[in-house]
Short mmCIF file of C-alpha atoms and ligand atoms in Angstrom, two decimals:
data_model
loop_
_atom_site.label_atom_id
_atom_site.label_comp_id
_atom_site.label_asym_id
_atom_site.label_seq_id
_atom_site.Cartn_x
_atom_site.Cartn_y
_atom_site.Cartn_z
CA UNK A 1 124.42 104.44 58.53
CA UNK A 2 120.83 103.99 59.37
CA UNK A 3 118.34 106.00 57.53
CA UNK A 4 114.14 105.65 58.27
CA UNK A 5 111.34 106.33 56.05
CA UNK A 6 111.32 107.76 52.71
CA UNK A 7 114.54 110.07 52.08
CA UNK A 8 117.38 110.14 49.06
CA UNK A 9 119.77 109.28 51.51
CA UNK A 10 123.08 107.90 49.93
CA UNK A 11 122.27 104.81 53.13
CA UNK A 12 119.03 103.08 51.04
CA UNK A 13 121.51 102.26 48.18
CA UNK A 14 124.27 101.24 50.18
CA UNK A 15 121.14 99.67 52.89
CA UNK A 16 122.06 96.24 53.79
CA UNK A 17 118.12 95.87 54.58
CA UNK A 18 115.47 98.05 53.76
CA UNK A 19 111.48 97.49 54.86
CA UNK A 20 109.57 99.82 53.68
CA UNK A 21 105.59 99.84 55.43
CA UNK A 22 106.25 96.42 56.13
CA UNK A 23 103.39 95.31 58.59
CA UNK A 24 102.38 92.37 60.40
CA UNK A 25 98.80 92.02 62.14
CA UNK A 26 97.62 89.04 63.97
CA UNK A 27 93.75 87.75 63.50
CA UNK A 28 90.90 89.77 61.36
CA UNK A 29 89.23 92.64 61.16
CA UNK A 30 88.18 95.11 64.18
CA UNK A 31 90.26 93.24 66.70
CA UNK A 32 93.52 92.37 64.96
CA UNK A 33 96.46 93.63 66.79
CA UNK A 34 98.87 95.48 64.25
CA UNK A 35 102.06 94.44 66.00
CA UNK A 36 104.08 95.90 63.15
CA UNK A 37 102.73 98.55 61.78
CA UNK A 38 103.48 100.26 58.78
CA UNK A 39 107.07 100.18 59.47
CA UNK A 40 110.05 101.54 56.31
CA UNK A 41 113.19 101.53 57.64
CA UNK A 42 116.92 100.70 56.54
CA UNK A 43 120.60 99.07 58.54
CA UNK A 44 123.65 99.66 56.88
CA UNK A 45 126.66 96.59 56.57
CA UNK A 46 127.96 97.10 60.24
CA UNK A 47 125.37 98.77 61.61
CA UNK A 48 124.22 98.19 65.06
CA UNK A 49 120.84 99.48 65.05
CA UNK A 50 118.89 99.39 69.10
CA UNK A 51 115.08 98.40 69.28
CA UNK A 52 113.06 100.19 72.40
CA UNK A 53 109.92 99.73 73.98
CA UNK A 54 107.49 98.93 75.95
CA UNK A 55 106.07 95.30 76.17
CA UNK A 56 104.20 94.91 73.80
CA UNK A 57 104.98 97.28 71.05
CA UNK A 58 106.56 94.79 68.73
CA UNK A 59 110.02 94.73 68.75
CA UNK A 60 109.32 90.63 68.61
CA UNK A 61 107.94 90.61 65.70
CA UNK A 62 109.73 93.29 63.74
CA UNK A 63 113.08 91.47 64.81
CA UNK A 64 111.03 87.55 63.77
CA UNK A 65 109.46 89.40 60.34
CA UNK A 66 113.13 90.07 59.52
CA UNK A 67 114.01 87.11 60.08
CA UNK A 68 112.11 84.95 57.89
CA UNK A 69 109.85 83.27 61.43
CA UNK A 70 107.06 85.32 60.62
CA UNK A 71 105.72 86.40 57.13
CA UNK A 72 105.02 90.55 56.11
CA UNK A 73 102.17 90.56 54.26
CA UNK A 74 101.51 94.21 53.46
CA UNK A 75 104.62 95.72 52.72
CA UNK A 76 108.19 94.09 51.41
CA UNK A 77 111.24 94.06 53.29
CA UNK A 78 114.58 93.78 50.71
CA UNK A 79 117.90 92.54 52.14
CA UNK A 80 120.95 93.09 49.93
CA UNK A 81 119.00 94.55 47.41
CA UNK A 82 116.24 91.87 47.28
CA UNK A 83 113.90 91.47 47.96
CA UNK A 84 111.76 88.71 50.55
CA UNK A 85 109.19 86.17 49.90
CA UNK A 86 105.97 87.38 51.21
CA UNK A 87 106.25 83.12 52.41
CA UNK A 88 109.54 81.40 52.95
CA UNK A 89 109.52 77.66 51.26
CA UNK A 90 111.61 75.66 53.46
CA UNK A 91 114.56 76.74 50.25
CA UNK A 92 114.29 80.09 50.48
CA UNK A 93 114.14 79.81 54.49
CA UNK A 94 118.04 77.56 55.15
CA UNK A 95 119.08 80.80 52.30
CA UNK A 96 117.52 83.84 54.30
CA UNK A 97 118.62 81.78 57.34
CA UNK A 98 122.88 81.34 55.95
CA UNK A 99 121.94 85.69 56.34
CA UNK A 100 120.49 86.71 58.98
CA UNK A 101 120.39 84.72 62.42
CA UNK A 102 118.81 85.21 65.14
CA UNK A 103 119.88 85.22 69.29
CA UNK A 104 116.82 84.72 71.38
CA UNK A 105 116.82 85.18 75.25
CA UNK A 106 116.23 81.85 75.82
CA UNK A 107 118.64 79.86 74.24
CA UNK A 108 117.24 76.02 76.02
CA UNK A 109 114.20 76.52 73.61
CA UNK A 110 116.14 77.24 70.62
CA UNK A 111 118.61 74.51 70.99
CA UNK A 112 117.43 71.03 70.82
CA UNK A 113 118.40 69.21 74.01
CA UNK A 114 119.00 65.76 72.75
CA UNK A 115 122.16 67.28 71.21
CA UNK A 116 125.84 67.05 72.03
CA UNK A 117 126.83 71.31 72.48
CA UNK A 118 129.31 70.77 70.15
CA UNK A 119 126.53 69.37 67.24
CA UNK A 120 124.08 71.92 68.77
CA UNK A 121 127.02 74.71 66.40
CA UNK A 122 128.24 72.02 63.59
CA UNK A 123 124.15 71.66 63.19
CA UNK A 124 123.15 75.41 61.10
CA UNK A 125 126.75 75.21 58.87
CA UNK A 126 124.66 71.43 58.10
CA UNK A 127 121.91 73.44 57.31
CA UNK A 128 123.41 76.19 55.03
CA UNK A 129 125.49 73.69 53.68
CA UNK A 130 128.64 76.30 55.04
CA UNK A 131 132.46 75.35 55.66
CA UNK A 132 131.48 71.86 54.44
CA UNK A 133 134.61 69.23 56.05
CA UNK A 134 135.64 71.65 57.91
CA UNK A 135 132.13 72.05 60.47
CA UNK A 136 133.69 70.14 63.55
CA UNK A 137 137.10 72.29 63.47
CA UNK A 138 135.36 75.27 63.59
CA UNK A 139 132.98 73.77 65.81
CA UNK A 140 135.22 74.07 68.12
CA UNK A 141 137.01 77.23 67.36
CA UNK A 142 134.11 78.50 68.41
CA UNK A 143 133.78 76.79 71.42
CA UNK A 144 137.25 78.47 72.03
CA UNK A 145 136.23 82.17 71.08
CA UNK A 146 133.17 82.31 73.93
CA UNK A 147 135.06 81.26 77.03
CA UNK A 148 134.01 77.91 76.73
CA UNK A 149 136.42 74.66 77.32
CA UNK A 150 136.91 72.12 74.57
CA UNK A 151 136.07 68.97 77.08
CA UNK A 152 132.43 70.82 76.74
CA UNK A 153 131.84 69.26 73.49
CA UNK A 154 130.58 66.42 74.55
CA UNK A 155 127.64 67.91 76.59
CA UNK A 156 123.85 68.84 76.79
CA UNK A 157 122.09 72.13 76.94
CA UNK A 158 121.08 71.32 80.19
CA UNK A 159 124.96 70.51 81.97
CA UNK A 160 125.18 74.17 81.23
CA UNK A 161 124.77 77.47 83.28
CA UNK A 162 122.40 80.13 82.00
CA UNK A 163 125.31 82.66 80.72
CA UNK A 164 128.06 79.31 78.76
CA UNK A 165 124.48 78.56 76.72
CA UNK A 166 124.04 81.99 75.84
CA UNK A 167 127.08 81.78 74.62
CA UNK A 168 126.79 78.86 72.47
CA UNK A 169 123.14 80.79 71.06
CA UNK A 170 125.12 83.48 70.29
CA UNK A 171 128.23 81.46 68.78
CA UNK A 172 125.38 79.21 66.99
CA UNK A 173 124.46 82.85 65.21
CA UNK A 174 127.31 84.05 64.46
CA UNK A 175 129.30 80.55 63.46
CA UNK A 176 127.98 80.47 59.32
CA UNK A 177 128.94 84.03 59.32
CA UNK A 178 126.01 85.82 58.98
CA UNK A 179 125.46 89.03 57.77
CA UNK A 180 123.17 90.49 59.65
CA UNK A 181 122.29 89.29 63.46
CA UNK A 182 119.27 90.04 65.07
CA UNK A 183 119.26 89.57 69.31
CA UNK A 184 116.49 89.88 71.23
CA UNK A 185 116.32 90.58 74.35
CA UNK A 186 119.85 88.08 75.19
CA UNK A 187 120.62 88.68 78.09
CA UNK A 188 117.19 90.21 80.26
CA UNK A 189 116.99 86.20 80.87
CA UNK A 190 120.38 86.19 82.19
CA UNK A 191 121.79 86.80 86.07
CA UNK A 192 123.05 90.46 86.42
CA UNK A 193 126.31 89.15 87.45
CA UNK A 194 126.79 87.46 83.90
CA UNK A 195 124.89 89.94 81.64
CA UNK A 196 127.77 92.20 81.20
CA UNK A 197 130.31 89.33 80.17
CA UNK A 198 127.64 88.09 77.68
CA UNK A 199 126.91 91.86 76.64
CA UNK A 200 130.68 92.52 75.64
CA UNK A 201 130.70 88.95 73.98
CA UNK A 202 128.33 90.18 71.35
CA UNK A 203 130.09 93.53 71.43
CA UNK A 204 133.59 91.65 70.09
CA UNK A 205 132.09 89.79 68.07
CA UNK A 206 130.20 92.81 66.26
CA UNK A 207 133.32 94.89 66.01
CA UNK A 208 136.03 91.47 65.26
CA UNK A 209 132.97 90.25 62.66
CA UNK A 210 132.14 93.32 60.61
CA UNK A 211 128.33 91.93 61.24
CA UNK A 212 124.71 94.04 60.64
CA UNK A 213 122.96 93.95 64.22
CA UNK A 214 119.29 94.90 65.45
CA UNK A 215 118.93 94.36 69.70
CA UNK A 216 116.10 94.59 71.04
CA UNK A 217 116.51 94.84 74.88
CA UNK A 218 114.32 96.65 77.39
CA UNK A 219 117.20 97.76 79.35
CA UNK A 220 118.83 101.47 77.91
CA UNK A 221 121.73 101.75 79.17
CA UNK A 222 122.61 98.59 76.87
CA UNK A 223 121.43 100.00 73.93
CA UNK A 224 123.23 103.34 73.88
CA UNK A 225 126.10 100.99 75.13
CA UNK A 226 126.22 99.03 71.45
CA UNK A 227 123.26 100.72 69.23
CA UNK A 228 125.07 102.26 66.62
CA UNK A 229 122.01 104.72 66.39
CA UNK A 230 118.50 103.41 67.91
CA UNK A 231 114.54 103.28 67.60
CA UNK A 232 111.67 103.78 69.89
CA UNK A 233 108.52 101.73 68.68
CA UNK A 234 105.67 102.53 70.07
CA UNK A 235 101.86 100.17 69.01
CA UNK A 236 103.80 98.73 65.74
CA UNK A 237 104.79 101.55 65.08
CA UNK A 238 108.72 104.07 64.57
CA UNK A 239 107.70 107.31 66.84
CA UNK A 240 111.92 108.04 67.01
CA UNK A 241 115.51 106.92 65.51
CA UNK A 242 118.75 108.84 65.91
CA UNK A 243 122.10 107.93 66.93
CA UNK A 244 123.70 108.12 70.14
CA UNK A 245 122.50 111.35 72.10
CA UNK A 246 118.75 109.71 71.64
CA UNK A 247 118.65 109.36 74.76
CA UNK A 248 119.67 111.68 76.55
CA UNK A 249 117.91 113.90 74.66
CA UNK A 250 114.53 112.61 73.58
CA UNK A 251 112.49 113.93 71.21
CA UNK A 252 109.10 112.05 70.90
CA UNK A 253 106.65 111.70 73.95
CA UNK A 254 106.47 108.50 74.46
CA UNK A 255 109.79 108.25 74.07
CA UNK A 256 110.58 110.92 77.19
CA UNK A 257 108.44 108.86 79.47
CA UNK A 258 109.96 105.53 78.64
CA UNK A 259 112.98 107.39 79.67
CA UNK A 260 111.32 108.83 82.55
CA UNK A 261 110.48 105.30 83.48
CA UNK A 262 114.03 104.11 83.66
CA UNK A 263 116.45 103.28 86.23
CA UNK A 264 117.93 106.73 86.96
CA UNK A 265 115.43 108.79 85.25
CA UNK A 266 113.26 111.09 86.57
CA UNK A 267 110.19 108.51 87.46
CA UNK A 268 111.30 104.84 87.99
CA UNK A 269 109.16 102.34 88.35
CA UNK A 270 106.43 104.95 88.12
CA UNK A 271 105.30 103.60 84.51
CA UNK A 272 102.99 101.52 85.91
CA UNK A 273 101.23 103.76 88.50
CA UNK A 274 101.68 106.76 87.60
CA UNK A 275 100.44 105.41 83.91
CA UNK A 276 97.71 103.81 84.94
CA UNK A 277 94.81 105.57 83.80
CA UNK A 278 96.52 106.56 80.33
CA UNK A 279 97.21 102.41 79.88
CA UNK A 280 93.74 101.55 80.49
CA UNK A 281 92.62 103.70 77.49
CA UNK A 282 95.04 101.93 76.57
CA UNK A 283 93.26 99.59 75.68
CA UNK A 284 90.30 101.03 74.31
CA UNK A 285 92.89 102.97 71.68
CA UNK A 286 91.23 103.77 68.42
CA UNK A 287 93.07 101.93 65.26
CA UNK A 288 96.12 102.31 64.43
CA UNK A 289 95.78 103.96 61.59
CA UNK A 290 93.64 106.75 63.33
CA UNK A 291 95.70 110.04 64.32
CA UNK A 292 98.77 109.12 66.79
CA UNK A 293 99.17 106.58 68.27
CA UNK A 294 99.90 107.72 71.43
CA UNK A 295 97.40 110.25 71.56
CA UNK A 296 95.39 108.59 74.83
CA UNK A 297 98.73 108.63 76.65
CA UNK A 298 100.34 112.02 75.52
CA UNK A 299 99.92 115.19 77.32
CA UNK A 300 99.82 117.17 74.38
CA UNK A 301 97.86 115.41 72.51
CA UNK A 302 95.77 118.45 70.25
CA UNK A 303 93.26 117.36 68.44
CA UNK A 304 95.33 117.13 64.87
CA UNK A 305 96.77 113.65 67.41
CA UNK A 306 93.31 112.43 66.63
CA UNK A 307 92.88 112.39 63.40
CA UNK A 308 95.89 112.22 61.31
CA UNK A 309 98.76 110.30 62.19
CA UNK A 310 102.12 111.58 62.25
CA UNK A 311 105.13 111.15 59.54
CA UNK A 312 108.16 109.70 60.95
CA UNK A 313 110.37 113.24 60.04
CA UNK A 314 113.33 114.98 60.68
CA UNK A 315 113.07 117.47 63.05
CA UNK A 316 114.75 120.13 65.01
CA UNK A 317 115.89 118.61 68.87
CA UNK A 318 118.01 121.71 70.54
CA UNK A 319 117.88 123.89 67.69
CA UNK A 320 119.97 121.21 65.63
CA UNK A 321 118.80 118.81 63.05
CA UNK A 322 121.49 116.01 63.67
CA UNK A 323 119.76 113.26 61.13
CA UNK A 324 116.73 112.66 64.38
CA UNK A 325 113.74 110.84 62.80
CA UNK A 326 110.15 111.98 65.09
CA UNK A 327 106.49 111.15 64.06
CA UNK A 328 104.83 114.42 66.43
CA UNK A 329 102.77 116.90 64.99
CA UNK A 330 104.76 119.16 68.42
CA UNK A 331 107.22 119.67 66.44
CA UNK A 332 105.68 120.20 62.94
N1 LIG B 1 101.47 85.27 67.73
C1 LIG B 1 100.83 86.00 67.95
N2 LIG B 1 99.43 86.07 68.05
C2 LIG B 1 98.99 87.11 68.25
N3 LIG B 1 99.08 88.05 68.78
C3 LIG B 1 100.39 87.92 68.99
C4 LIG B 1 101.54 86.84 68.49
N4 LIG B 1 102.79 87.22 68.15
C5 LIG B 1 102.69 88.64 69.01
N5 LIG B 1 101.55 89.43 69.51
C6 LIG B 1 100.81 90.61 69.40
O1 LIG B 1 101.71 91.61 69.15
C7 LIG B 1 101.94 93.01 70.05
C8 LIG B 1 103.50 93.01 69.75
O2 LIG B 1 103.52 91.30 69.91
P1 LIG B 1 105.88 91.45 70.97
O3 LIG B 1 106.10 89.93 70.89
O4 LIG B 1 105.96 92.04 69.19
O5 LIG B 1 106.10 92.29 71.31
P2 LIG B 1 108.04 93.38 72.15
O6 LIG B 1 108.13 94.21 72.01
O7 LIG B 1 108.20 92.22 71.73
O8 LIG B 1 107.15 92.76 73.67
P3 LIG B 1 107.63 92.06 75.00
O9 LIG B 1 108.81 93.52 75.03
O10 LIG B 1 106.99 91.33 76.16
O11 LIG B 1 109.18 91.35 74.41
C9 LIG B 1 101.87 92.17 70.61
O12 LIG B 1 100.36 92.54 71.08
C10 LIG B 1 101.39 90.64 71.38
O13 LIG B 1 100.33 89.94 71.66
S1 LIG B 2 102.00 113.40 67.86
FE1 LIG B 2 100.69 114.67 69.42
S2 LIG B 2 99.71 112.52 70.65
FE2 LIG B 2 100.82 112.03 69.77
S3 LIG B 2 103.27 112.47 70.49
FE3 LIG B 2 102.58 114.08 69.44
S4 LIG B 2 101.79 115.31 71.06
FE4 LIG B 2 101.64 113.64 71.73
MG1 LIG B 3 110.25 90.45 72.94
#
């Protein structure tokens, strides 16, 4: 069970991960990019949270904040009740990595090209000091688990196909038994023919291990297949979150546009053409804390949208509340 925003919900107490007004800006002053802008959310143990939004909306930055690869300058992030440091020392990072792991879009860049596969798999265990003395045996078991022959143990990353390499990337993330795995577009760089197999592997591993997951993707169909709940990001903010019905009955005008522009949607492929003018206007967008970040593109915009930032709060969709949180004045 996941809840977002300030809440007295029980899941807050049992949350594995809590972001409270977490922010990450690049640059300073008026030209700063608010890549993550006061995001509050929780993820419960074992929960899969899908994270969607157009390119540049801040999904990877949010993932990297939670993974400890970036510091959270404002607000705070808590994992299993412990607040993460603003800046990680190498010792802090090692400790954090034993609980939170990441699967990247480009598995190759996450591995040392001079290491054999067995060494690639043993590396996180050595770094984290886990399963001492059993590292190699465990690495071989993981080769079995991801469907690669054990004779591949002495191969190098460049000797694998993209799909095989991503399987190793996934094994590296799971091998040390983390509590949370962040997958940042793990199949977008793969051939369509192997995407489904890799998604299925992730799904099976999540079910077997009960790990919590943040699954970042552009493919809304994959997200709705995997995720218990989905959060929609726009311009560094979460604009909507909800359960499995979210992608069928989107409430926020941005979620509606995102779904309409996705494959099979009513304006499939028209995102750039249809929104061209608005996208241009987007570059002149006022600072994110002035009003609704979507106000230059929204066809429902009212005066209040230009001055007052909408709060993420529970709203009714099709006359039901269903735990749907939406940041939009229209639905107040
Ligand atoms: N290291 C950085 N330095 C400066 N700006 C950055 C940096 N990383 C990200 N940004 C900016 O922060 C914003 C969010 O980027 P981010 O990569 O998180 O988006 P995203 O949602 O993951 O996009 P995509 O779907 O294309 O991967 C963008 O405007 C991006 O240009
Ligand atoms: S708050 Fe206003 S501009 Fe923002 S999505 Fe809602 S109606 Fe549109
Ligand atoms: Mg990204």
